[in-house]
Coordinates of C-alpha atoms and ligand atoms in Angstrom, one line a residue:
X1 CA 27.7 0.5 -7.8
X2 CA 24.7 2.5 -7.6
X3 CA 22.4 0.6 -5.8
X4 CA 20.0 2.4 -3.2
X5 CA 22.7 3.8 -0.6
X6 CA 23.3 6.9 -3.0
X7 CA 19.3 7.9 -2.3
X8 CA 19.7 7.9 1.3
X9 CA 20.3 11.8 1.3
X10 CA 17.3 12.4 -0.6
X11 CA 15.0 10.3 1.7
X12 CA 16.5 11.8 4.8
X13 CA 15.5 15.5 3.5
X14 CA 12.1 14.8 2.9
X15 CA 11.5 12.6 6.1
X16 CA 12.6 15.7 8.1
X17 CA 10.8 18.1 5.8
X18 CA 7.8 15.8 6.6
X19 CA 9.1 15.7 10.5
X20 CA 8.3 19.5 10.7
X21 CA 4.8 19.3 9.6
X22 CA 4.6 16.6 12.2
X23 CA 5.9 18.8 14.7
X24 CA 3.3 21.9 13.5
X25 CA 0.9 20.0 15.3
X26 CA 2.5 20.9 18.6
X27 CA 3.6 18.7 21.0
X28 CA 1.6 15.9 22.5
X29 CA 3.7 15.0 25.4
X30 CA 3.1 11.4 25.0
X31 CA 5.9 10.7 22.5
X32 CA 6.9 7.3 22.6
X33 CA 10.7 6.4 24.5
X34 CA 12.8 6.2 21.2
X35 CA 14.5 2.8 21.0
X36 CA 18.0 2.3 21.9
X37 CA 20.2 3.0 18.5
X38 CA 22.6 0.0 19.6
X39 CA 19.2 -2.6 19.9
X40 CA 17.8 -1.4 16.3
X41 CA 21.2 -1.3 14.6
X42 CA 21.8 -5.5 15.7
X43 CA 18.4 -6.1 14.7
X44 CA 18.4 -4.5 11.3
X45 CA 21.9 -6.1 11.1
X46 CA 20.8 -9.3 11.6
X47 CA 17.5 -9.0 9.2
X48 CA 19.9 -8.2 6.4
X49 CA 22.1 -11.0 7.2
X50 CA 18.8 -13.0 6.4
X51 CA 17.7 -11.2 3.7
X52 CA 20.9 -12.6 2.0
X53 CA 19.6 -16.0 1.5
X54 CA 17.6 -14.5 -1.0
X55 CA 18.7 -15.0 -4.6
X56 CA 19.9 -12.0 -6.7
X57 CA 17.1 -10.6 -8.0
X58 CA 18.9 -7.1 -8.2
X59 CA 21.5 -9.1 -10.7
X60 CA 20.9 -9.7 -14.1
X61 CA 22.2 -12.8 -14.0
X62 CA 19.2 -13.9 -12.1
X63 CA 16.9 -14.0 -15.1
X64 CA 14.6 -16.8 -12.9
X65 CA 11.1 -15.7 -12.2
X66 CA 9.1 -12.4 -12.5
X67 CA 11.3 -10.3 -9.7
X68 CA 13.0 -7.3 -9.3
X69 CA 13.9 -4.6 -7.0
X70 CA 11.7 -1.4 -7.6
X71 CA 12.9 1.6 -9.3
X72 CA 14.7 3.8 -6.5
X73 CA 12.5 6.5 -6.6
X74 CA 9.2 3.9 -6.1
X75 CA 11.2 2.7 -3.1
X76 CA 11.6 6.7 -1.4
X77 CA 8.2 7.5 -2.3
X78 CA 6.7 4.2 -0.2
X79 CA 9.2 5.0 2.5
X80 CA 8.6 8.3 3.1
X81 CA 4.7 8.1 2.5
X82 CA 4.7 5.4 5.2
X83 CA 5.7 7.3 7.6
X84 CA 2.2 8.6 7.6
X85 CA 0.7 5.1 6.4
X86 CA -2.4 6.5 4.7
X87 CA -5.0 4.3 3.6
X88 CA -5.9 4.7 0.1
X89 CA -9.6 3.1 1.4
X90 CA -11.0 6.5 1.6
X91 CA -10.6 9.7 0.9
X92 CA -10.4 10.1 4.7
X93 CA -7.8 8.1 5.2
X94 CA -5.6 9.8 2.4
X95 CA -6.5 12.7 1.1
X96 CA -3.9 13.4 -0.9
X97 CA -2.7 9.8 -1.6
X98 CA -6.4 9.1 -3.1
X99 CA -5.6 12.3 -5.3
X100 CA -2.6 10.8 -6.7
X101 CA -4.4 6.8 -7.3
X102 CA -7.4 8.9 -9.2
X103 CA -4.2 10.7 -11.5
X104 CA -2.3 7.7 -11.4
X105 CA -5.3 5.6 -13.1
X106 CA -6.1 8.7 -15.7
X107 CA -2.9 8.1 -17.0
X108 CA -3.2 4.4 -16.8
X109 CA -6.6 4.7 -18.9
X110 CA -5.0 6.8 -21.3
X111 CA -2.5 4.1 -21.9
X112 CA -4.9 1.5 -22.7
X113 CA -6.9 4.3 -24.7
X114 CA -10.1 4.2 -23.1
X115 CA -11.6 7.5 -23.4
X116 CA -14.6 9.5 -21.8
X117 CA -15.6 7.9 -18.5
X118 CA -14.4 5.2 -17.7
X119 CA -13.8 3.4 -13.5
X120 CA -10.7 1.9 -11.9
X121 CA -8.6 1.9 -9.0
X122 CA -5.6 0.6 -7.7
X123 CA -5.2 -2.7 -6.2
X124 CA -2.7 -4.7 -3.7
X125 CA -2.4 -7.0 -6.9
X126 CA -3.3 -9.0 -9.8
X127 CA -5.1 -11.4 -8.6
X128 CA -7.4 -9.1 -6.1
X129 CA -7.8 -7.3 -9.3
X130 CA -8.8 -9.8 -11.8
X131 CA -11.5 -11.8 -8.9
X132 CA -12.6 -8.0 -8.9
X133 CA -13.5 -8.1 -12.9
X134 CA -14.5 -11.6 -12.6
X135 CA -17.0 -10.4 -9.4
X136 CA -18.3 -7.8 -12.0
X137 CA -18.6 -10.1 -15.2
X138 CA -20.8 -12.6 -12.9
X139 CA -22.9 -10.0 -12.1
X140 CA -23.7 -8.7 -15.9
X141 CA -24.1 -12.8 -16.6
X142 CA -25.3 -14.0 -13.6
X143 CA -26.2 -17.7 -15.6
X144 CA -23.0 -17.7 -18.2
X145 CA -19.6 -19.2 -17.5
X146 CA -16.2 -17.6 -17.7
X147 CA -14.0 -19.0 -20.0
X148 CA -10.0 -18.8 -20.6
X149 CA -7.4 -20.5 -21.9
X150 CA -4.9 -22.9 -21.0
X151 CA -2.2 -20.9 -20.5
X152 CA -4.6 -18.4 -18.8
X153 CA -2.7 -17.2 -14.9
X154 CA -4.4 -20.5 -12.8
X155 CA -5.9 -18.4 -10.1
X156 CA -9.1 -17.7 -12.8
X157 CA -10.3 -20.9 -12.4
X158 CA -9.5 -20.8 -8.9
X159 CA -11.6 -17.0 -8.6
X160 CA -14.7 -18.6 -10.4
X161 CA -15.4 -21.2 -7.9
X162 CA -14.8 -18.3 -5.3
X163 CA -17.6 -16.9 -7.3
X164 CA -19.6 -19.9 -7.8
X165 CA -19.4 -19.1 -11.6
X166 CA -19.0 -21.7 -14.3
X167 CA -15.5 -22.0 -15.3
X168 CA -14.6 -23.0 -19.2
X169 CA -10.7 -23.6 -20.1
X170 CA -10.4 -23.1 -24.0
X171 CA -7.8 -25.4 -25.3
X172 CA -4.7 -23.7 -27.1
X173 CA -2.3 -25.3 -28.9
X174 CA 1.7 -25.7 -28.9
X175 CA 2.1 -21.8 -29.9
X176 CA -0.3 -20.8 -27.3
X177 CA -2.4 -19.7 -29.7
X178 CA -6.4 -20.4 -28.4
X179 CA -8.8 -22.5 -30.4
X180 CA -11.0 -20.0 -32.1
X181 CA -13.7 -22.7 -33.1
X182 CA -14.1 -23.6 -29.7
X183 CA -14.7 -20.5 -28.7
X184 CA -17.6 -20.2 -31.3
X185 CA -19.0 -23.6 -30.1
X186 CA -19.4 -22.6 -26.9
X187 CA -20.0 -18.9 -27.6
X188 CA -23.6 -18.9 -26.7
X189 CA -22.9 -20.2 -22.5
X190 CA -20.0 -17.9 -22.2
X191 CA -20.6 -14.2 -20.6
X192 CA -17.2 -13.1 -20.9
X193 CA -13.8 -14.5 -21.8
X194 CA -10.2 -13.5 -20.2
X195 CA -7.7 -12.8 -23.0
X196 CA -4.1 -12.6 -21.7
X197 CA -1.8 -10.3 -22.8
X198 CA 1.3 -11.4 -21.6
X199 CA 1.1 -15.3 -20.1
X200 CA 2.7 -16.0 -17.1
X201 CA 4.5 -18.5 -18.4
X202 CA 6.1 -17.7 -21.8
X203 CA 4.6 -14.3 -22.0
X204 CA 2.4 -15.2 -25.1
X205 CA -0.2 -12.1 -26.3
X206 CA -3.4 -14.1 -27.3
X207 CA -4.6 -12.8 -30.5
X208 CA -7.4 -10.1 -28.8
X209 CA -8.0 -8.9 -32.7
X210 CA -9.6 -12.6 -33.3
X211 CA -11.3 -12.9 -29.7
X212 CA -12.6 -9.2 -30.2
X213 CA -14.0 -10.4 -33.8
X214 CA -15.8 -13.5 -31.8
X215 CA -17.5 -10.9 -29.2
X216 CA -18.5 -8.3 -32.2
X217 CA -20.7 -11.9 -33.6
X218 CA -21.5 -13.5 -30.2
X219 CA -22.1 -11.1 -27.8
X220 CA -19.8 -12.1 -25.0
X221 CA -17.5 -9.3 -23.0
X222 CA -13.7 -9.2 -23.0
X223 CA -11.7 -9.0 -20.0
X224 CA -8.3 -8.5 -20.8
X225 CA -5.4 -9.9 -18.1
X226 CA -2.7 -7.7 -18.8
X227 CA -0.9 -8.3 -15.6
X228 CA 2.1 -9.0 -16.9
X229 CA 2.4 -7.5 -20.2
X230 CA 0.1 -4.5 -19.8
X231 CA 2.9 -1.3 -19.9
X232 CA 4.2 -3.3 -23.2
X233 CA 1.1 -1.5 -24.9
X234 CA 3.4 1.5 -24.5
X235 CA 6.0 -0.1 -27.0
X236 CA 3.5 -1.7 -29.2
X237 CA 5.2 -0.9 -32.6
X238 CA 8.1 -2.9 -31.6
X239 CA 5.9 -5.9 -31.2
X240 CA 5.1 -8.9 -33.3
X241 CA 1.8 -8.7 -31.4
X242 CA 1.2 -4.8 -31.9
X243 CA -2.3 -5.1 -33.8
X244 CA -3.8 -6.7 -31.2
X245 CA -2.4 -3.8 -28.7
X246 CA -4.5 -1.9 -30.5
X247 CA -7.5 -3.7 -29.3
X248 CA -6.9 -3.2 -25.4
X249 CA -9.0 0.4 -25.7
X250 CA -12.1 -2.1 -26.7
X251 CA -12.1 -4.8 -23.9
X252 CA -14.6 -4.2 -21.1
X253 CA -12.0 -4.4 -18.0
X254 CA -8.4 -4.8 -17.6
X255 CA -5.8 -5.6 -15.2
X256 CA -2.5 -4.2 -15.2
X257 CA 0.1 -4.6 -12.6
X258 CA 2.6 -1.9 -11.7
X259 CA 4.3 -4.3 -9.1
X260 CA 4.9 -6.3 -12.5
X261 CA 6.5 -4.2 -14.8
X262 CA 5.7 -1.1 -13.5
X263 CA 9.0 -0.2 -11.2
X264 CA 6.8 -0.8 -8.2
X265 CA 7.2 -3.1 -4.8
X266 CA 5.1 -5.4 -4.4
X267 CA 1.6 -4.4 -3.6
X268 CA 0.4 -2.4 -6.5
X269 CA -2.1 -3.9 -9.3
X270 CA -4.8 -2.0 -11.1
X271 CA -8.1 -2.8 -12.3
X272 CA -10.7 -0.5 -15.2
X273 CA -13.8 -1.0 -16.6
X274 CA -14.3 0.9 -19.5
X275 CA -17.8 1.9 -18.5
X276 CA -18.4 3.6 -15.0
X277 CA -21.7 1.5 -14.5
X278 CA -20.1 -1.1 -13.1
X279 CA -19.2 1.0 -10.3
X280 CA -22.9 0.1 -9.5
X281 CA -22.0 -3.5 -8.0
X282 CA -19.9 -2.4 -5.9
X283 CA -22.2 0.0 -4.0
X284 CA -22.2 0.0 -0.5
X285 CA -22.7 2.1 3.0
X286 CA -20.7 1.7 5.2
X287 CA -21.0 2.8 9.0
X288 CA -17.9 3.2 9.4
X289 CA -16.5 5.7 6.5
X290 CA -17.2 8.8 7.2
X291 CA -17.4 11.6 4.4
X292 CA -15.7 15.6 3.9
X293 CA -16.5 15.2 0.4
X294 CA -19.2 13.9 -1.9
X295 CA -17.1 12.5 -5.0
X296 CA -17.4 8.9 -5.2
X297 CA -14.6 7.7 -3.0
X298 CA -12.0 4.9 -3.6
X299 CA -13.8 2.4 -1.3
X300 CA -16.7 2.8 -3.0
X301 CA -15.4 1.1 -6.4
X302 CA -13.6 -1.9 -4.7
X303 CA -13.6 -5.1 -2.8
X304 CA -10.7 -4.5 -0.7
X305 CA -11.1 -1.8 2.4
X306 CA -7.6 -0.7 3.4
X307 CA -4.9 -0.6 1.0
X308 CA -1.2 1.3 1.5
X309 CA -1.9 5.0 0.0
X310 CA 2.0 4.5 0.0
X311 CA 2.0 2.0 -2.7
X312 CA -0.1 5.3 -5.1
X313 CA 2.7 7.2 -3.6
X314 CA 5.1 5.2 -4.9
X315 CA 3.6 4.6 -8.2
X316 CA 3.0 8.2 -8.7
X317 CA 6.2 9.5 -8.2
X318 CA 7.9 6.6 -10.7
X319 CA 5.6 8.2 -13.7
X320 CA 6.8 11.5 -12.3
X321 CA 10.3 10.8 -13.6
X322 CA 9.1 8.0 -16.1
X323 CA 5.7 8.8 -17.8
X324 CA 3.4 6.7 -19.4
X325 CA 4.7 7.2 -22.5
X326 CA 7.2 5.1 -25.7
X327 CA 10.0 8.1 -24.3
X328 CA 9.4 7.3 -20.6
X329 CA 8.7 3.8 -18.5
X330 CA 8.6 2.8 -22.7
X331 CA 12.2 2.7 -23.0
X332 CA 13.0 0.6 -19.8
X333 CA 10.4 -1.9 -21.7
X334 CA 12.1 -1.6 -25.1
X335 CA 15.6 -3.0 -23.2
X336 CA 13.9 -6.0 -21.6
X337 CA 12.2 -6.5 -25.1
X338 CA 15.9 -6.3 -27.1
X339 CA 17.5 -8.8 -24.0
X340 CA 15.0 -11.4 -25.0
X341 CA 15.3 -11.1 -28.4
X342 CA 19.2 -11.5 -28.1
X343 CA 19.2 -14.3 -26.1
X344 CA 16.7 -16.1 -28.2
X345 CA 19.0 -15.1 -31.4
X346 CA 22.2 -16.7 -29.5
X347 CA 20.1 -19.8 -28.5
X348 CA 19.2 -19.8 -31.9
X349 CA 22.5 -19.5 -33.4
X350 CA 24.0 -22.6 -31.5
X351 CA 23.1 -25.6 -32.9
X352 CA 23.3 -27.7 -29.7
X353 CA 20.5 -25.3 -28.0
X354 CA 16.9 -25.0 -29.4
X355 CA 14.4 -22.3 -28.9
X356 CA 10.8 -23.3 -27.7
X357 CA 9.3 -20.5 -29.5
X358 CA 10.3 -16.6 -30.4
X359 CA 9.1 -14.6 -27.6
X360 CA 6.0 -12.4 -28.1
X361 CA 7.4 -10.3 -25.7
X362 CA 10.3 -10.5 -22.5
X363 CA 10.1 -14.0 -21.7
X364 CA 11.7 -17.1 -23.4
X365 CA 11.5 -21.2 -22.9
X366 CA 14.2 -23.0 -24.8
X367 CA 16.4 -26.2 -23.9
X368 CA 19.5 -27.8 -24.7
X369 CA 19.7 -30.9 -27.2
X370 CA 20.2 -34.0 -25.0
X371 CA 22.3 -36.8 -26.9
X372 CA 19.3 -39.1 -27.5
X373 CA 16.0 -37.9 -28.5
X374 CA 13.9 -39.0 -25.5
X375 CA 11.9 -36.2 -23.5
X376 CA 13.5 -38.0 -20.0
X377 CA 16.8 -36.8 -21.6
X378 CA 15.9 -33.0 -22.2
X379 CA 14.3 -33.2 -18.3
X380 CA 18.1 -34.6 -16.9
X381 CA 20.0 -32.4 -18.9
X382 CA 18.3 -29.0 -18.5
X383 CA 17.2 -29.6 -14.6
X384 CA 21.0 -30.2 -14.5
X385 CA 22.0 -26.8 -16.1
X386 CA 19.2 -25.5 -14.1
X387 CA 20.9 -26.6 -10.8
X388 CA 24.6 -25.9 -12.2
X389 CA 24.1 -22.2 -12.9
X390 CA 23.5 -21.2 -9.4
X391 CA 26.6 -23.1 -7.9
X392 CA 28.6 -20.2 -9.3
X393 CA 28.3 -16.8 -7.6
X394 CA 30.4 -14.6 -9.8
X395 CA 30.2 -16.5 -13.2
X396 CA 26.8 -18.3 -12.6
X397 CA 22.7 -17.5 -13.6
X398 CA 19.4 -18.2 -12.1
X399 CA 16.6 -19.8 -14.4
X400 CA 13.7 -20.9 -13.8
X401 CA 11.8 -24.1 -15.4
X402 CA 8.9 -24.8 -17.5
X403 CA 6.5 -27.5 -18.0
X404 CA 5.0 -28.1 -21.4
X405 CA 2.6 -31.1 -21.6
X406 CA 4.6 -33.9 -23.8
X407 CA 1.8 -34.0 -26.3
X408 CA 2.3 -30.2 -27.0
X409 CA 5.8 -30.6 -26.9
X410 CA 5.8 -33.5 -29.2
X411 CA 4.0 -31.1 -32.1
X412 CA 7.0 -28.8 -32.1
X413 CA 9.7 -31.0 -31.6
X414 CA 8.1 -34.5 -33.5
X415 CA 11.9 -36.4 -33.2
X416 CA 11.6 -36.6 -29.6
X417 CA 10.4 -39.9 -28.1
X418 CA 7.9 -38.8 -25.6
X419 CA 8.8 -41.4 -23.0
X420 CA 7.2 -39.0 -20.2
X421 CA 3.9 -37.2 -19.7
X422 CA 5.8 -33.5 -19.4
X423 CA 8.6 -31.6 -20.5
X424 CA 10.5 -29.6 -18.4
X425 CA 12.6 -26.7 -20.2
X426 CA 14.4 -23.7 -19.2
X427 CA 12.5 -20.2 -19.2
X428 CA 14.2 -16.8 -18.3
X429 CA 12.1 -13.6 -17.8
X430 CA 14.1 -11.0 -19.0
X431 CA 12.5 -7.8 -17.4
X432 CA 15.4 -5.7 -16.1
X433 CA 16.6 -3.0 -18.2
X434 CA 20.4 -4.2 -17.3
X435 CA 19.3 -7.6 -19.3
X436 CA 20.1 -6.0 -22.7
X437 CA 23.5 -5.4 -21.7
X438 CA 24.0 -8.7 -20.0
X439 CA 22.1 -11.1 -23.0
X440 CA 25.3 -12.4 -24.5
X441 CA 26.9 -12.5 -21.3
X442 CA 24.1 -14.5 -20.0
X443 CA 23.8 -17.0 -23.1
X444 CA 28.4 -17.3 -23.2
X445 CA 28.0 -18.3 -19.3
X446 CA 25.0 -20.6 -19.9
X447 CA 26.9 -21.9 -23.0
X448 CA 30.2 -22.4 -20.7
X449 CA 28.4 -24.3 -18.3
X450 CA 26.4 -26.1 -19.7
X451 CA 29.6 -27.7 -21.5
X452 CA 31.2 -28.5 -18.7
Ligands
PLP7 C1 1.2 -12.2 -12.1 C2 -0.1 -12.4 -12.8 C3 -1.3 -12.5 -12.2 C4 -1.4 -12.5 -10.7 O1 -1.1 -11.2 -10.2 P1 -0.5 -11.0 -8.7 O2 -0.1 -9.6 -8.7 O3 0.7 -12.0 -8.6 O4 -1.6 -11.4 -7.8 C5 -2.4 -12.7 -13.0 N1 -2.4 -12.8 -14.3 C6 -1.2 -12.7 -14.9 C7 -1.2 -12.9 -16.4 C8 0.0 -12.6 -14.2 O5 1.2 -12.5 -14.9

């Protein structure tokens, strides 16, 4: 199987391509003694022989959590840029890695449709990203809070006491779906409010057409969390969601990971305001960057100083082969889309299986129907399918589990005695592109073994 042996050639051409400019520098004499081949080989050796304790997130039987393996060509882009471990900081410290974050983030605001100016920069993720949005929405509302829903990614919360910033958590109910009214109620304290598109945990797009509405009459900004779901905007007609996609261009900053679905190893998120004055809070001078240039340098736009010039490296060279487009990184999107949609028909289809909800986009939470309608019961059964699937190597799957308050639950599923506080169902994130060919595999072993 092709998995990354097969690139090896093409990462040993360019490492020695890059070994001659290296060497046009003339020698320095000091070369470091190169280390014994025998020692390297037993200690790579034995750190792959850990490595496999890890489960099979290249597999697409493991449809557990949000992992996967970068794209290949992600992978020999990092390696061979970190070789020369530029620092994407300044333009100092990469010249020609900072070049490729500034075209790397055109395209990204083209995606989302912000036009004219507009600032961003990469990030080393998500959550770095969205403290960095939440930094500037304090400092536009210095005395309003930040508000987000329930199902908003928990590190928000978290952020705003980082910021010393009132936090507000708006209420949604069993669909996810946020309480509008509340919003109103509380319209006139709040200075800007997170819509996710995408929730870590079911993958639900809040409705950003309503929320936009609310901001039009109230005056509060939009910052949009698109960690997660953000590249779906590039399949947005396929979408249940797709009139709120056509929103994103309006929010005032969004965050958009490429370590998500993006191809990329870990280490890559995105942050952009849709207007460049906010570079303004950022401002600083410090001694220690030094300047060839006058254009307004990475560092200048972010909280974080050093950050892998590899990982723009990396990112750059995936929408190389894979553009920003429906035809390009779209149509690895669309297969993850179609897997989830499959797997939530099959669950659908079998009467002893029932679907929490249809998937707004790659992720779904659904549970099998225990004998007697008590929530304990669902808990046992599907922790015990849970546990069951990864026993087998060849024939088994990896899941992951979801807790849903029982009172939520209860709304959806009223026949169920709620005789606990939570419900505990089974969730798969479907986000390879192998997934679509694997769905009915994946629900026939889940179905086998969960019989047995
Ligand atoms: C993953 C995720 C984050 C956090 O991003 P990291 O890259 O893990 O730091 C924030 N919000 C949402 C919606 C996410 O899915």
């Amino acid at each position: 199987m092709n998995h990354f042996g097969p690139y090896l050639p093409a990462l040993k051409n360019a490492i020695q391509k890059l070994d001659l400019w290296r060497s046009s520098y003339g020698d320095s004499k000091t070369i470091p003694e190169l280390p014994d081949p025998a020692e390297l080989n037993r200690i790579l050796d034995s750190l792959a022989q850990k490595l496999e304790g890890n489960y099979p997130f290249h597999h697409p039987q493991y449809a557990g959590q949000m992992l996967k393996p970068p794209h290949p060509v992600a992978w020999l882009a990092y390696s061979l840029a970190m070789t020369i471990n530029p620092n994407n900081h300044a333009l100092d410290g990469g010249p020609p890695t900072s070049e490729m974050e500034k075209e790397c983030i055109a395209l990204l605001a083209a995606m989302v449709g912000y036009q004219g100016d507009y600032l961003g920069h990469l990030t080393s993720g998500g959550t770095i990203a969205n403290l960095e949005a939440l930094f500037v929405a304090r400092e536009i509302h210095p005395d309003k809070a930040i508000a987000a829903t329930s199902n908003a990614h928990y590190t928000h919360s978290r952020m705003c006491r980082v910021l010393n910033c009132e936090f507000i958590e708006i209420p949604a109910d069993e669909n996810g779906k946020p309480d509008l009214n509340f919003i109103e109620k509380h319209a006139s304290v709040i200075g800007t409010v997170v819509v996710t598109l995408g929730t870590t945990g079911l993958g639900i797009v809040e409705p950003l057409s309503d929320i936009k509405s609310l901001a039009d009459k109230h005056g509060f900004r939009i910052h949009a969390d698109a960690a997660y779901g953000g590249f779906f905007s590039l399949i947005r007609e396929h979408l249940p969601s797709k009139v709120h996609w056509n929103y994103l261009s309006e929010c005032d900053s969004i965050v958009i990971d490429p370590h998500k679905h993006g191809l990329q190893p870990y280490g890559c998120g995105s942050v952009l305001y849709r207007n460049p004055i906010t570079g303004k809070y950022f401002k600083h001078d410090s001694p220690y960057t030094y300047f060839t240039s006058s254009d307004l340098h990475l560092g200048e736009i972010s909280l974080e100083c050093s950050r892998a010039g590899a990982a723009a490296a990396a990112f750059w060279a995936t929408i190389q082969l894979l553009p920003l487009t429906e035809e390009g990184l779209g149509k690895i999107l669309l297969q993850s889309r179609i897997a989830a949609v499959q797997l939530s028909n099959r669950i659908q289809e079998n009467d002893q299986w029932e679907l929490y909800q249809r998937p707004d986009l790659d992720i779904i939470g659904y549970f099998k129907v225990p004998p007697n309608a008590k929530l304990s019961e669902i808990n046992r059964i599907n922790q015990a399918i849970f546990d069951a699937g990864m026993k087998d190597k060849e024939k088994g799957f990896h899941l992951s589990l979801f807790k849903i308050p029982a009172h939520l639950f209860t709304k959806c599923f009223p026949v169920y005695e709620a005789d606990t506080s939570t419900v505990v169902i089974l969730r798969s994130v479907c986000m390879k592109e192998e997934h679509a060919g694997f769905a009915d595999e994946l629900a026939d072993r889940l179905f086998t073994i969960s019989a047995e």
